[in-house]
Amino acid sequence: MNTWVHALLKPEPVALMVLLVLLGSLIQGMKRGASGSARRLFFFIWQAAAVILSLLLAGRVAKWLSPLLKNRLIQSGIEVPQEQLGAWKQLWYTLVTSLRDFELLRLGVLFLISYLLLRMLLGWLEPLCGLLFQTLANSREDRGEGSEKLLSKTASRTTGAAIGTLLGAGRAFVIIAFLFVYVTVIPGGPLTESIRASAFYNKTADELLDPVAGDVLRRGPVFTEAVGVEFRRVLQRKYEVIDANVPEDIGQAAAAVTSKAKTDKDKARALYDWVGSRIAYDWDKADNYEQHGIWKEQTPVDTFNTRLGVCIDVARLYAVMGRSAGLEVRVVTGQGATGSGYGPHAWNEVRLADQGGIWIPLDATWASSGDWFNPDGFSRTHIRET
């Protein structure tokens, strides 16, 4: 016990947060008195039990419903129409086909819906349980001629403070459990080093949490990566639905993408938005080159068909589509800012013939991180080769 107290009294953020929770709960308990604190503790335990029960049941329900929903969607024969779709139809076909084809998304959606319904159901029972608790408490007070009448105000506050401290310990445990999940699932996230440096956190995690949940949560980073992959697949499906009527030929696709553009800048911007959102960065190709020196050469047609590529592939595809749409485009190579320095990079420059022939820079590879269509200060992050 002394080691727990010693760890808690060390001046560091996690211990300070726990102390504040305990102190706040103690003060609340003193104000509420014995009966008010007991009622608060009852609802805290009820809500915690409701969350745990809902999570367990939602997992089972989602696992049971997932194959049934998949088969139902397959039997429905839903296919994306090869035509221009409105926003609501795009959303509908993206959702339905993604639920049909992506298991992790399907499980996640069913789990979330099941959990919310179960929590709603248990939420309806909460007032009834609270009423039952109050009835029992009043009955005990009547039999004892009222505990608040017999006990002095000081005794009631002391009892309330003790119950409040117990409630605070429960709240503190929930906080530590949340931090444990966060550090385990996202080991490189913000503040993880500060959390791991806490003696109180380490003692709680090592002795109480890790023996129970450690094996499950150590698979957290793998699950997080799987969620990231699934999200990218859903995002790609979204663009597949939007582009259902875009021709498979690069030249025809460029014409379709720029069909509503009136100026060269409008054309360049439309192609930037399309290429920047449709082509996913090929991390496997980049890692294979950086770690093993193996380079996978690909043509703009390969990039267009696979919707994957690194910066040079994106820049080459943009150039081909831009020229097909009547623009003068060049591929520029050099160094791009990485956050810790500069590394090899490629981007584009487009000539706006209807604006005096000026050249503007753009970087479709970086489109997902911001607007890199001729922004101010482009040259500070992009250094072209001489």
Coordinates of C-alpha atoms in Angstrom, one line a residue, residues 9-358:
L9 CA 2.5 11.5 -4.4
K10 CA 5.3 12.0 -7.0
P11 CA 5.0 15.3 -8.7
E12 CA 4.1 14.3 -12.3
P13 CA 1.0 14.9 -14.5
V14 CA -0.8 11.5 -14.2
A15 CA -0.5 11.4 -10.5
L16 CA -1.6 15.0 -10.2
M17 CA -4.6 14.3 -12.3
V18 CA -5.6 11.3 -10.2
L19 CA -5.1 13.3 -7.0
L20 CA -7.4 16.0 -8.4
V21 CA -10.1 13.4 -9.2
L22 CA -9.8 11.9 -5.7
L23 CA -9.9 15.4 -4.0
G24 CA -12.9 16.5 -6.2
S25 CA -14.8 13.3 -5.4
L26 CA -14.1 13.6 -1.7
I27 CA -15.4 17.2 -1.6
Q28 CA -18.5 16.3 -3.6
G29 CA -19.1 13.4 -1.2
M30 CA -18.9 15.7 1.8
K31 CA -21.4 18.1 0.2
R32 CA -23.8 15.4 -0.7
G33 CA -23.7 13.6 2.6
A34 CA -24.0 9.8 3.2
S35 CA -27.3 9.2 1.2
G36 CA -26.4 11.4 -1.7
S37 CA -23.0 9.9 -2.1
A38 CA -24.3 6.4 -1.9
R39 CA -26.8 7.2 -4.6
R40 CA -24.1 8.6 -6.8
L41 CA -21.9 5.5 -6.3
F42 CA -24.8 3.3 -7.2
F43 CA -25.3 5.1 -10.5
F44 CA -21.6 5.0 -11.3
I45 CA -21.5 1.3 -10.8
W46 CA -24.7 0.8 -12.8
Q47 CA -23.4 2.9 -15.7
A48 CA -20.0 1.1 -15.7
A49 CA -21.8 -2.3 -15.7
A50 CA -24.2 -1.1 -18.5
V51 CA -21.2 -0.1 -20.7
I52 CA -19.4 -3.4 -20.1
L53 CA -22.5 -5.5 -20.7
S54 CA -23.4 -3.5 -23.9
L55 CA -19.9 -3.9 -25.3
L56 CA -19.9 -7.6 -24.7
L57 CA -23.4 -8.2 -26.2
A58 CA -22.7 -5.8 -29.1
G59 CA -19.6 -7.7 -30.1
R60 CA -21.6 -11.0 -30.2
V61 CA -24.5 -9.4 -32.1
A62 CA -22.2 -7.8 -34.7
K63 CA -20.4 -11.1 -35.3
W64 CA -23.7 -12.9 -35.7
L65 CA -25.3 -10.3 -38.0
S66 CA -22.2 -9.7 -40.2
P67 CA -22.5 -12.7 -42.5
L68 CA -26.2 -12.4 -42.7
L69 CA -26.0 -8.8 -43.9
K70 CA -23.2 -9.7 -46.4
N71 CA -25.3 -12.4 -47.9
R72 CA -28.4 -10.2 -48.1
L73 CA -26.4 -7.4 -49.9
I74 CA -24.9 -9.9 -52.3
Q75 CA -28.3 -11.4 -53.1
S76 CA -29.7 -7.9 -53.8
G77 CA -27.4 -7.6 -56.8
I78 CA -26.6 -3.9 -56.2
E79 CA -24.1 -2.5 -58.8
V80 CA -23.0 1.1 -59.3
P81 CA -24.7 2.6 -62.4
Q82 CA -22.4 3.7 -65.2
E83 CA -23.8 7.3 -65.2
Q84 CA -23.5 10.6 -63.5
L85 CA -24.7 10.3 -59.9
G86 CA -26.0 12.9 -57.5
A87 CA -24.4 13.4 -54.1
W88 CA -27.0 11.3 -52.2
K89 CA -26.8 8.4 -54.7
Q90 CA -23.0 8.5 -54.5
L91 CA -23.2 8.3 -50.7
W92 CA -25.8 5.4 -50.9
Y93 CA -23.8 3.3 -53.3
T94 CA -20.5 3.9 -51.5
L95 CA -22.1 2.8 -48.2
V96 CA -23.9 -0.2 -49.5
T97 CA -21.1 -1.6 -51.6
S98 CA -18.6 -1.0 -48.8
L99 CA -20.7 -2.8 -46.3
R100 CA -21.0 -5.7 -48.7
D101 CA -17.3 -6.0 -49.5
F102 CA -15.4 -4.7 -46.5
E103 CA -15.7 -7.0 -43.4
L104 CA -14.1 -4.7 -40.9
L105 CA -16.3 -1.8 -41.8
R106 CA -19.4 -4.1 -41.7
L107 CA -18.5 -5.4 -38.2
G108 CA -17.7 -1.9 -37.0
V109 CA -21.0 -0.4 -38.2
L110 CA -23.0 -3.3 -36.8
F111 CA -21.1 -3.2 -33.5
L112 CA -21.8 0.6 -33.1
I113 CA -25.5 0.3 -33.9
S114 CA -25.9 -2.7 -31.5
Y115 CA -24.0 -0.9 -28.8
L116 CA -26.1 2.3 -29.1
L117 CA -29.4 0.3 -29.0
L118 CA -28.3 -1.7 -26.0
R119 CA -27.2 1.4 -24.1
M120 CA -30.5 3.0 -25.0
L121 CA -32.3 0.0 -23.6
L122 CA -30.3 -0.1 -20.4
G123 CA -30.7 3.7 -20.2
W124 CA -34.5 3.2 -20.0
L125 CA -34.0 0.9 -17.1
E126 CA -31.7 3.2 -15.2
P127 CA -34.5 5.5 -13.7
L128 CA -36.4 2.3 -12.6
C129 CA -33.3 1.0 -10.8
G130 CA -32.7 4.4 -9.3
L131 CA -36.2 4.5 -8.0
L132 CA -35.8 1.0 -6.5
F133 CA -32.5 2.1 -4.9
Q134 CA -34.2 5.2 -3.4
T135 CA -37.1 3.2 -2.1
L136 CA -34.8 0.7 -0.4
A137 CA -32.7 3.6 1.1
N138 CA -35.9 5.3 2.4
S139 CA -37.1 2.1 3.8
R140 CA -33.9 1.6 5.7
E141 CA -34.1 5.2 7.0
D142 CA -37.6 4.7 8.2
R143 CA -36.7 1.5 10.0
G144 CA -33.8 3.3 11.6
E145 CA -35.9 6.4 12.2
G146 CA -33.8 8.1 9.6
S147 CA -30.1 7.8 9.4
E148 CA -29.7 11.5 8.7
K149 CA -31.7 12.2 11.8
L150 CA -29.7 9.9 14.1
L151 CA -26.3 10.6 12.6
S152 CA -24.9 14.0 13.2
K153 CA -24.2 16.3 10.2
T154 CA -20.5 15.7 10.7
A155 CA -20.9 11.9 10.7
S156 CA -23.0 12.1 7.5
R157 CA -20.4 14.3 5.8
T158 CA -17.6 11.9 6.9
T159 CA -19.5 8.9 5.5
G160 CA -20.2 10.9 2.3
A161 CA -16.5 11.8 2.0
A162 CA -15.5 8.1 2.3
I163 CA -18.0 7.0 -0.3
G164 CA -16.9 10.0 -2.5
T165 CA -13.3 8.9 -2.2
L166 CA -14.3 5.3 -3.3
L167 CA -16.2 6.8 -6.2
G168 CA -13.1 8.9 -7.1
A169 CA -11.0 5.8 -7.0
G170 CA -13.3 4.2 -9.6
R171 CA -13.1 7.3 -11.8
A172 CA -9.3 7.4 -11.5
F173 CA -9.2 3.7 -12.5
V174 CA -11.3 4.5 -15.6
I175 CA -8.8 7.3 -16.5
I176 CA -5.8 5.0 -16.1
A177 CA -7.5 2.3 -18.1
F178 CA -8.2 4.8 -20.9
L179 CA -4.5 5.9 -20.8
F180 CA -3.5 2.2 -20.9
V181 CA -5.5 1.6 -24.0
Y182 CA -4.2 4.8 -25.7
V183 CA -0.6 4.0 -25.0
T184 CA -0.9 0.3 -26.1
V185 CA -2.9 1.0 -29.3
I186 CA -1.1 4.2 -30.3
P187 CA 2.5 3.7 -28.9
G188 CA 3.9 6.6 -30.9
G189 CA 1.1 9.1 -30.1
P190 CA 1.3 12.5 -28.5
L191 CA 2.1 12.4 -24.7
T192 CA 2.8 8.6 -24.6
E193 CA 6.3 9.1 -23.3
S194 CA 5.0 11.4 -20.5
I195 CA 2.4 8.8 -19.6
R196 CA 4.9 5.9 -19.6
A197 CA 7.2 8.0 -17.3
S198 CA 4.5 8.1 -14.6
A199 CA 5.4 5.8 -11.7
F200 CA 1.7 5.6 -10.6
Y201 CA 0.6 4.8 -14.1
N202 CA 3.2 2.0 -14.5
K203 CA 2.3 0.4 -11.1
T204 CA -1.5 0.5 -12.0
A205 CA -0.9 -0.8 -15.5
D206 CA 1.6 -3.5 -14.6
E207 CA -0.3 -4.9 -11.5
L208 CA -4.0 -4.4 -12.5
L209 CA -4.5 -3.9 -16.2
D210 CA -1.7 -5.7 -18.1
P211 CA -2.5 -9.2 -16.6
V212 CA -6.1 -8.8 -17.7
A213 CA -6.0 -7.0 -21.0
G214 CA -2.4 -7.0 -22.1
D215 CA -2.6 -9.9 -24.6
V216 CA -5.6 -8.4 -26.2
L217 CA -4.4 -4.8 -26.4
R218 CA -0.9 -5.8 -27.6
R219 CA -2.7 -6.6 -30.9
G220 CA -4.0 -3.0 -30.8
P221 CA -1.4 -1.5 -33.2
V222 CA -2.2 -4.3 -35.7
F223 CA -5.9 -3.6 -35.4
T224 CA -5.2 0.2 -35.8
E225 CA -3.3 -0.5 -39.0
A226 CA -6.1 -2.7 -40.3
V227 CA -8.6 0.1 -39.6
G228 CA -6.4 2.5 -41.5
V229 CA -6.2 0.1 -44.5
E230 CA -10.0 -0.3 -44.4
F231 CA -10.5 3.4 -44.3
R232 CA -8.4 3.9 -47.4
R233 CA -10.4 1.1 -49.1
V234 CA -13.7 2.8 -48.3
L235 CA -12.2 6.2 -49.5
Q236 CA -11.1 4.5 -52.7
R237 CA -14.6 3.0 -53.1
K238 CA -16.1 6.4 -52.7
Y239 CA -14.1 7.6 -55.7
E240 CA -14.9 4.5 -57.7
V241 CA -18.6 5.4 -57.3
I242 CA -18.1 9.0 -58.2
D243 CA -16.0 8.0 -61.2
A244 CA -18.4 5.3 -62.4
N245 CA -18.9 7.3 -65.7
V246 CA -15.3 8.4 -66.1
P247 CA -13.8 6.6 -69.2
E248 CA -11.1 4.0 -68.7
D249 CA -8.9 5.7 -71.4
I250 CA -6.7 8.4 -69.9
G251 CA -7.3 11.0 -72.6
Q252 CA -11.1 10.5 -72.4
A253 CA -10.9 10.6 -68.6
A254 CA -9.0 13.9 -68.7
A255 CA -11.6 15.3 -71.1
A256 CA -14.4 14.2 -68.7
V257 CA -12.7 15.7 -65.6
T258 CA -12.1 19.1 -67.3
S259 CA -15.4 19.2 -69.3
K260 CA -16.9 22.1 -67.2
A261 CA -13.6 24.1 -67.0
K262 CA -13.6 27.4 -68.8
T263 CA -10.0 28.5 -68.4
D264 CA -6.6 26.9 -68.3
K265 CA -6.4 27.5 -64.6
D266 CA -9.8 25.8 -64.1
K267 CA -8.6 22.8 -66.2
A268 CA -5.4 22.6 -64.2
R269 CA -7.3 22.8 -60.9
A270 CA -9.9 20.2 -61.9
L271 CA -7.1 17.8 -62.8
Y272 CA -5.2 18.6 -59.6
D273 CA -8.3 17.8 -57.5
W274 CA -9.0 14.6 -59.4
V275 CA -5.4 13.2 -59.4
G276 CA -4.7 14.3 -55.9
S277 CA -7.8 12.6 -54.5
R278 CA -7.8 9.4 -56.6
I279 CA -4.2 8.3 -56.5
A280 CA -3.1 6.8 -53.2
Y281 CA 0.5 6.9 -52.2
D282 CA 2.2 3.6 -52.7
W283 CA 4.0 3.2 -49.4
D284 CA 5.1 -0.4 -50.2
K285 CA 6.8 0.8 -53.4
A286 CA 8.6 3.6 -51.5
D287 CA 9.7 1.3 -48.6
N288 CA 10.9 -1.3 -51.0
Y289 CA 13.1 1.2 -52.7
E290 CA 14.4 2.9 -49.5
Q291 CA 15.1 -0.4 -47.7
H292 CA 16.1 -2.8 -50.4
G293 CA 17.0 -0.5 -53.4
I294 CA 14.3 -2.2 -55.5
W295 CA 12.5 0.2 -57.9
K296 CA 9.3 -0.7 -59.6
E297 CA 9.0 1.2 -62.8
Q298 CA 5.5 2.1 -63.9
T299 CA 3.9 4.1 -66.7
P300 CA 1.1 6.7 -66.3
V301 CA -1.3 4.1 -67.6
D302 CA -0.2 1.8 -64.7
T303 CA -0.8 4.6 -62.2
F304 CA -4.1 5.4 -63.7
N305 CA -5.3 1.8 -63.7
T306 CA -4.0 0.8 -60.2
R307 CA -4.7 4.2 -58.6
L308 CA -1.4 3.8 -56.8
G309 CA 2.0 5.6 -57.1
V310 CA 4.7 7.6 -55.6
C311 CA 5.4 11.3 -56.3
I312 CA 7.1 10.8 -59.7
D313 CA 4.2 8.5 -60.8
V314 CA 1.6 11.0 -59.8
A315 CA 3.5 13.9 -61.5
R316 CA 3.8 11.9 -64.7
L317 CA 0.1 10.9 -64.7
Y318 CA -0.9 14.6 -64.1
A319 CA 1.3 15.6 -67.0
V320 CA -0.2 13.1 -69.4
M321 CA -3.8 14.0 -68.4
G322 CA -3.0 17.7 -68.6
R323 CA -1.6 17.5 -72.1
S324 CA -4.6 15.4 -73.2
A325 CA -6.8 18.3 -72.0
G326 CA -4.8 20.8 -74.0
L327 CA -2.5 22.1 -71.3
E328 CA 1.3 22.5 -71.4
V329 CA 2.6 20.6 -68.4
R330 CA 6.0 19.7 -67.3
V331 CA 7.3 17.3 -64.6
V332 CA 9.7 18.9 -62.1
T333 CA 12.1 17.0 -59.9
G334 CA 14.1 18.2 -56.9
Q335 CA 13.8 18.2 -53.1
G336 CA 10.6 18.3 -51.1
A337 CA 10.3 19.3 -47.4
T338 CA 9.9 16.3 -45.1
G339 CA 9.4 18.0 -41.7
S340 CA 13.0 17.0 -40.6
G341 CA 14.7 18.2 -43.8
Y342 CA 14.4 17.5 -47.5
G343 CA 14.1 14.4 -49.6
P344 CA 13.8 13.5 -53.3
H345 CA 10.5 14.7 -54.7
A346 CA 8.6 15.4 -58.0
W347 CA 5.7 17.8 -58.8
N348 CA 4.3 19.7 -61.8
E349 CA 4.2 23.1 -63.4
V350 CA 1.4 24.2 -65.7
R351 CA 1.5 27.0 -68.3
L352 CA -1.6 29.1 -68.4
A353 CA -1.7 30.2 -72.0
D354 CA -4.8 32.4 -71.5
Q355 CA -3.1 34.3 -68.7
G356 CA -0.1 35.5 -70.5
G357 CA 1.7 32.2 -70.5
I358 CA 2.6 32.2 -66.9

